[in-house]
Short mmCIF file of C-alpha atoms in Angstrom, two decimals:
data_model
loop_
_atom_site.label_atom_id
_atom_site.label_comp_id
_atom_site.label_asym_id
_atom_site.label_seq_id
_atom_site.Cartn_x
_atom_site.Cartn_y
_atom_site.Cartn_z
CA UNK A 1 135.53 79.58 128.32
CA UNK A 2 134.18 77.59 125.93
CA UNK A 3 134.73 79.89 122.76
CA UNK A 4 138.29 80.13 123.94
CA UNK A 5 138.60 76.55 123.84
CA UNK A 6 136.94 76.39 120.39
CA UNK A 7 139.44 78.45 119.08
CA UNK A 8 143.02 76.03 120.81
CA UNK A 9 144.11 73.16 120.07
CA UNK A 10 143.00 70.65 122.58
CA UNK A 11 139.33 72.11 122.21
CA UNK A 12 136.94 69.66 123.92
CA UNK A 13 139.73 68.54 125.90
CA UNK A 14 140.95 71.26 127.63
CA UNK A 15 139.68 71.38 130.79
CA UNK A 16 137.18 73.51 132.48
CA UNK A 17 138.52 73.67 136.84
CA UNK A 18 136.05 75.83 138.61
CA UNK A 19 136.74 78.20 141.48
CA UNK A 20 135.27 78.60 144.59
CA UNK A 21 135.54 80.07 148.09
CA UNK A 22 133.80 77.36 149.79
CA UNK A 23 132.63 73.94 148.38
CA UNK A 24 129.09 74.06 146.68
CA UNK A 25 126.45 71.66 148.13
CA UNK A 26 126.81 69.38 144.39
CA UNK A 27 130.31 68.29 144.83
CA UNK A 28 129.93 67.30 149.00
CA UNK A 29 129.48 63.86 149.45
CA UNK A 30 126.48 62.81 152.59
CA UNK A 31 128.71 61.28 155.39
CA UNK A 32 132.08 61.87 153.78
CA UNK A 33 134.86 64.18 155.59
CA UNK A 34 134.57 67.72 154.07
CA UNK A 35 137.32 69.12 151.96
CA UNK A 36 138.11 72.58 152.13
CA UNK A 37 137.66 74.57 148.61
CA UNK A 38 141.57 75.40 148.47
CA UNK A 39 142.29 71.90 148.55
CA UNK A 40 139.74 70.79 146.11
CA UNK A 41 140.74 73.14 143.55
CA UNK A 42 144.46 72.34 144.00
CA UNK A 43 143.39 68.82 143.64
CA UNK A 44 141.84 69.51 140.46
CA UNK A 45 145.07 70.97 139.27
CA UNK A 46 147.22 67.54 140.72
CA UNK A 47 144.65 65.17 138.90
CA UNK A 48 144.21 67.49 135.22
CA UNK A 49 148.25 68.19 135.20
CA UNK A 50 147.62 71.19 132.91
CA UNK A 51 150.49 72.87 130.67
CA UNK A 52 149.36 76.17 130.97
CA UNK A 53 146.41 77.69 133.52
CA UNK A 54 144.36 80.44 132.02
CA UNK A 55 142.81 83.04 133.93
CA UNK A 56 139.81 84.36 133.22
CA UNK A 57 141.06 87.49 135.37
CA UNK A 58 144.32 88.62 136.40
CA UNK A 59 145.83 86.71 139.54
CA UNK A 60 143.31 84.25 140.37
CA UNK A 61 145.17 81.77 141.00
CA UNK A 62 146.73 83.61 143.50
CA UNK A 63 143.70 84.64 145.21
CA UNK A 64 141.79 81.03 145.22
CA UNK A 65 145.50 79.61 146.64
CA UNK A 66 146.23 77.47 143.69
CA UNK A 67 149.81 75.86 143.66
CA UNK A 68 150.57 76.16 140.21
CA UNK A 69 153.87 78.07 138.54
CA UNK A 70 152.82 81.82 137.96
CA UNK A 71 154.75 81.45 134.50
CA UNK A 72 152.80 78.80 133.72
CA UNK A 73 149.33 80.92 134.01
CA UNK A 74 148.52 83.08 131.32
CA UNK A 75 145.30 85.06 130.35
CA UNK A 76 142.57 84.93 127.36
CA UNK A 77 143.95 88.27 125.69
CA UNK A 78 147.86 86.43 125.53
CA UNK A 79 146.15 83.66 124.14
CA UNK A 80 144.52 85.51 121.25
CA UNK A 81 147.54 87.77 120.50
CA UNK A 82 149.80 87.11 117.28
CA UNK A 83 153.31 87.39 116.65
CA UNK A 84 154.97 89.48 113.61
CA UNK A 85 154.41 86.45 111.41
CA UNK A 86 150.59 86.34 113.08
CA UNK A 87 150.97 83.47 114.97
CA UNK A 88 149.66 82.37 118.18
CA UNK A 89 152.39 83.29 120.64
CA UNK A 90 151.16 80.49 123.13
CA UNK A 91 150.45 77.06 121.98
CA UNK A 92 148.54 76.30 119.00
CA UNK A 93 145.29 78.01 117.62
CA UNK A 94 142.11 76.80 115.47
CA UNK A 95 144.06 79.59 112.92
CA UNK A 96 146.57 77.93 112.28
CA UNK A 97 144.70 74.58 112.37
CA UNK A 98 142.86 75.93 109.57
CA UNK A 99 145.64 76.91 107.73
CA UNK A 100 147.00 73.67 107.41
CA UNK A 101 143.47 72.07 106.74
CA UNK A 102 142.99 74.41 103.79
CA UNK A 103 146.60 73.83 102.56
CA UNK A 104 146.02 70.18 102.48
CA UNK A 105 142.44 68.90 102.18
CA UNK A 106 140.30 72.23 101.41
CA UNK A 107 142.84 73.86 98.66
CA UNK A 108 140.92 71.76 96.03
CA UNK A 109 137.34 71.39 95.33
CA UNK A 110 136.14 67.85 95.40
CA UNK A 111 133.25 66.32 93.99
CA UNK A 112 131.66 65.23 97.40
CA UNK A 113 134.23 67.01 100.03
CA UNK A 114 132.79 67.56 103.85
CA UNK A 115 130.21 69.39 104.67
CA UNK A 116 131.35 71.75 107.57
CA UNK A 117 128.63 73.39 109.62
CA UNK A 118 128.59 75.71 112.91
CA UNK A 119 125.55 74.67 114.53
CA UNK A 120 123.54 76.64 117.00
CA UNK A 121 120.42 76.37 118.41
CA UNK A 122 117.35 78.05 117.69
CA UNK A 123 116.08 78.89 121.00
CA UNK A 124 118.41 80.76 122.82
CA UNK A 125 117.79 79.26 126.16
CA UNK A 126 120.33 76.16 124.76
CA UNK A 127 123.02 78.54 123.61
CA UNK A 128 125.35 77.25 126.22
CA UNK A 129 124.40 73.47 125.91
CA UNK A 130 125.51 73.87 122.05
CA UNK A 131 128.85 75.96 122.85
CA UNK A 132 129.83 73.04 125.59
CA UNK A 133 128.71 70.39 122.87
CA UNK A 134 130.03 72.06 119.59
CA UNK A 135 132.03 75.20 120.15
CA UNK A 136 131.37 78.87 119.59
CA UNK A 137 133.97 81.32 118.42
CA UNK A 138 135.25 84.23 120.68
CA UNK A 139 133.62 87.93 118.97
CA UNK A 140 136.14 89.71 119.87
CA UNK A 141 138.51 87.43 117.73
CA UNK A 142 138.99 86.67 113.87
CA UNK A 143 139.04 82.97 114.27
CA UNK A 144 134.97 82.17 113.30
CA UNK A 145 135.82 84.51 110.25
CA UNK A 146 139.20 82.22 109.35
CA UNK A 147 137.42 79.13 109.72
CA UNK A 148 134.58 79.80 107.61
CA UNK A 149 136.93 80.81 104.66
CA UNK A 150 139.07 78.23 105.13
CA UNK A 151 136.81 75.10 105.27
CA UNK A 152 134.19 76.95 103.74
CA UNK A 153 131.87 76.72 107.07
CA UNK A 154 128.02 77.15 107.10
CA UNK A 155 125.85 78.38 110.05
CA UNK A 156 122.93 76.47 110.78
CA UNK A 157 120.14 76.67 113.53
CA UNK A 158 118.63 73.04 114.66
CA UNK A 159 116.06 73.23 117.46
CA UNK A 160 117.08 72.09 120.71
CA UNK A 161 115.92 68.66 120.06
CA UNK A 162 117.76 68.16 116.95
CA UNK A 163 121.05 68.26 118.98
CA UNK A 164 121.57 64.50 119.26
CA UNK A 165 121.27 63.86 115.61
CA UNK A 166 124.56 65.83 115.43
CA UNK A 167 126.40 63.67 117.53
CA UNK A 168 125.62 60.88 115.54
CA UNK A 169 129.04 59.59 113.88
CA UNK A 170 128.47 60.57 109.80
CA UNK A 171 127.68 64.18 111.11
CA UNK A 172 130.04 64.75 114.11
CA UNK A 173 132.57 65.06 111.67
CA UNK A 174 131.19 68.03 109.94
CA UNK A 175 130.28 70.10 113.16
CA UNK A 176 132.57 73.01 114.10
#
């Protein structure tokens, strides 16, 4: 989920609704009424007001009960396809953000232009904290490969306790 959302517009901001059979013990309140998963999840849906659901298999929503359009759901694979002129055939993609970026800021070399890095972490145990934090690119996709040409990307490993220094605001805007 969180390598499709690096790759769409809406990124960070696109949210993440889990699904459950029953409630887990985290989200019931002591001495509150209990609320039954179907209507939690549906709840989720009401308060979020998403354009699109995607499914990370084929008719969940269906099978958790969630009252949402069935047009309106799609899947990861629709959301990675391109059209004859390769574009994105649902919403907006970090391809064709990059396009544009390149077109108008990158094209040219400057003198002191942004430094753009992918960070990751070098223990792997934090893998996950980084791709929630800063994105990770789907492999079975070309999008790391476009953004790296196109705003001229570098990898870099921090250790795991290095992670806050990249949220300070002179480097958050060089972070993929």
């Amino acid at each position: 989920m969180f390598e499709m959302n690096s790759s769409l517009w809406g990124g960070a901001f696109n949210y993440i609704i889990p699904l459950f059979k029953s409630v887990p013990t985290r989200y019931k309140q002591k001495y509150q009424k209990q609320i039954a998963a179907k209507a939690m999840i549906n709840g989720f849906i009401e308060a979020f007001q998403p354009d699109y659901v995607v499914e990370t298999r084929a008719g969940q929503i269906r099978g958790y009960g969630v009252n949402f359009p069935e047009k309106r759901s799609t899947s990861f694979d629709e959301l990675l396809a391109r059209d004859e002129q390769n574009r994105c055939q649902v919403g907006v993609d970090l391809r064709s953000i990059c396009h544009a970026m390149y077109v108008e800021q990158f094209q040219f070399v400057q003198r002191h232009g942004p430094e753009v890095v992918i960070p990751t972490c070098k223990d792997s145990r934090y893998a996950l904290l980084f791709a929630a934090m800063f994105g990770a690119f789907p492999e079975k996709s070309d999008v790391a490969e476009v953004y790296v040409d196109a705003l001229d990307a570098k990898h870099k490993e921090y250790e795991a306790l290095e992670y806050p220094d990249l949220l300070i605001h002179e480097n958050s805007s060089r972070c993929g």
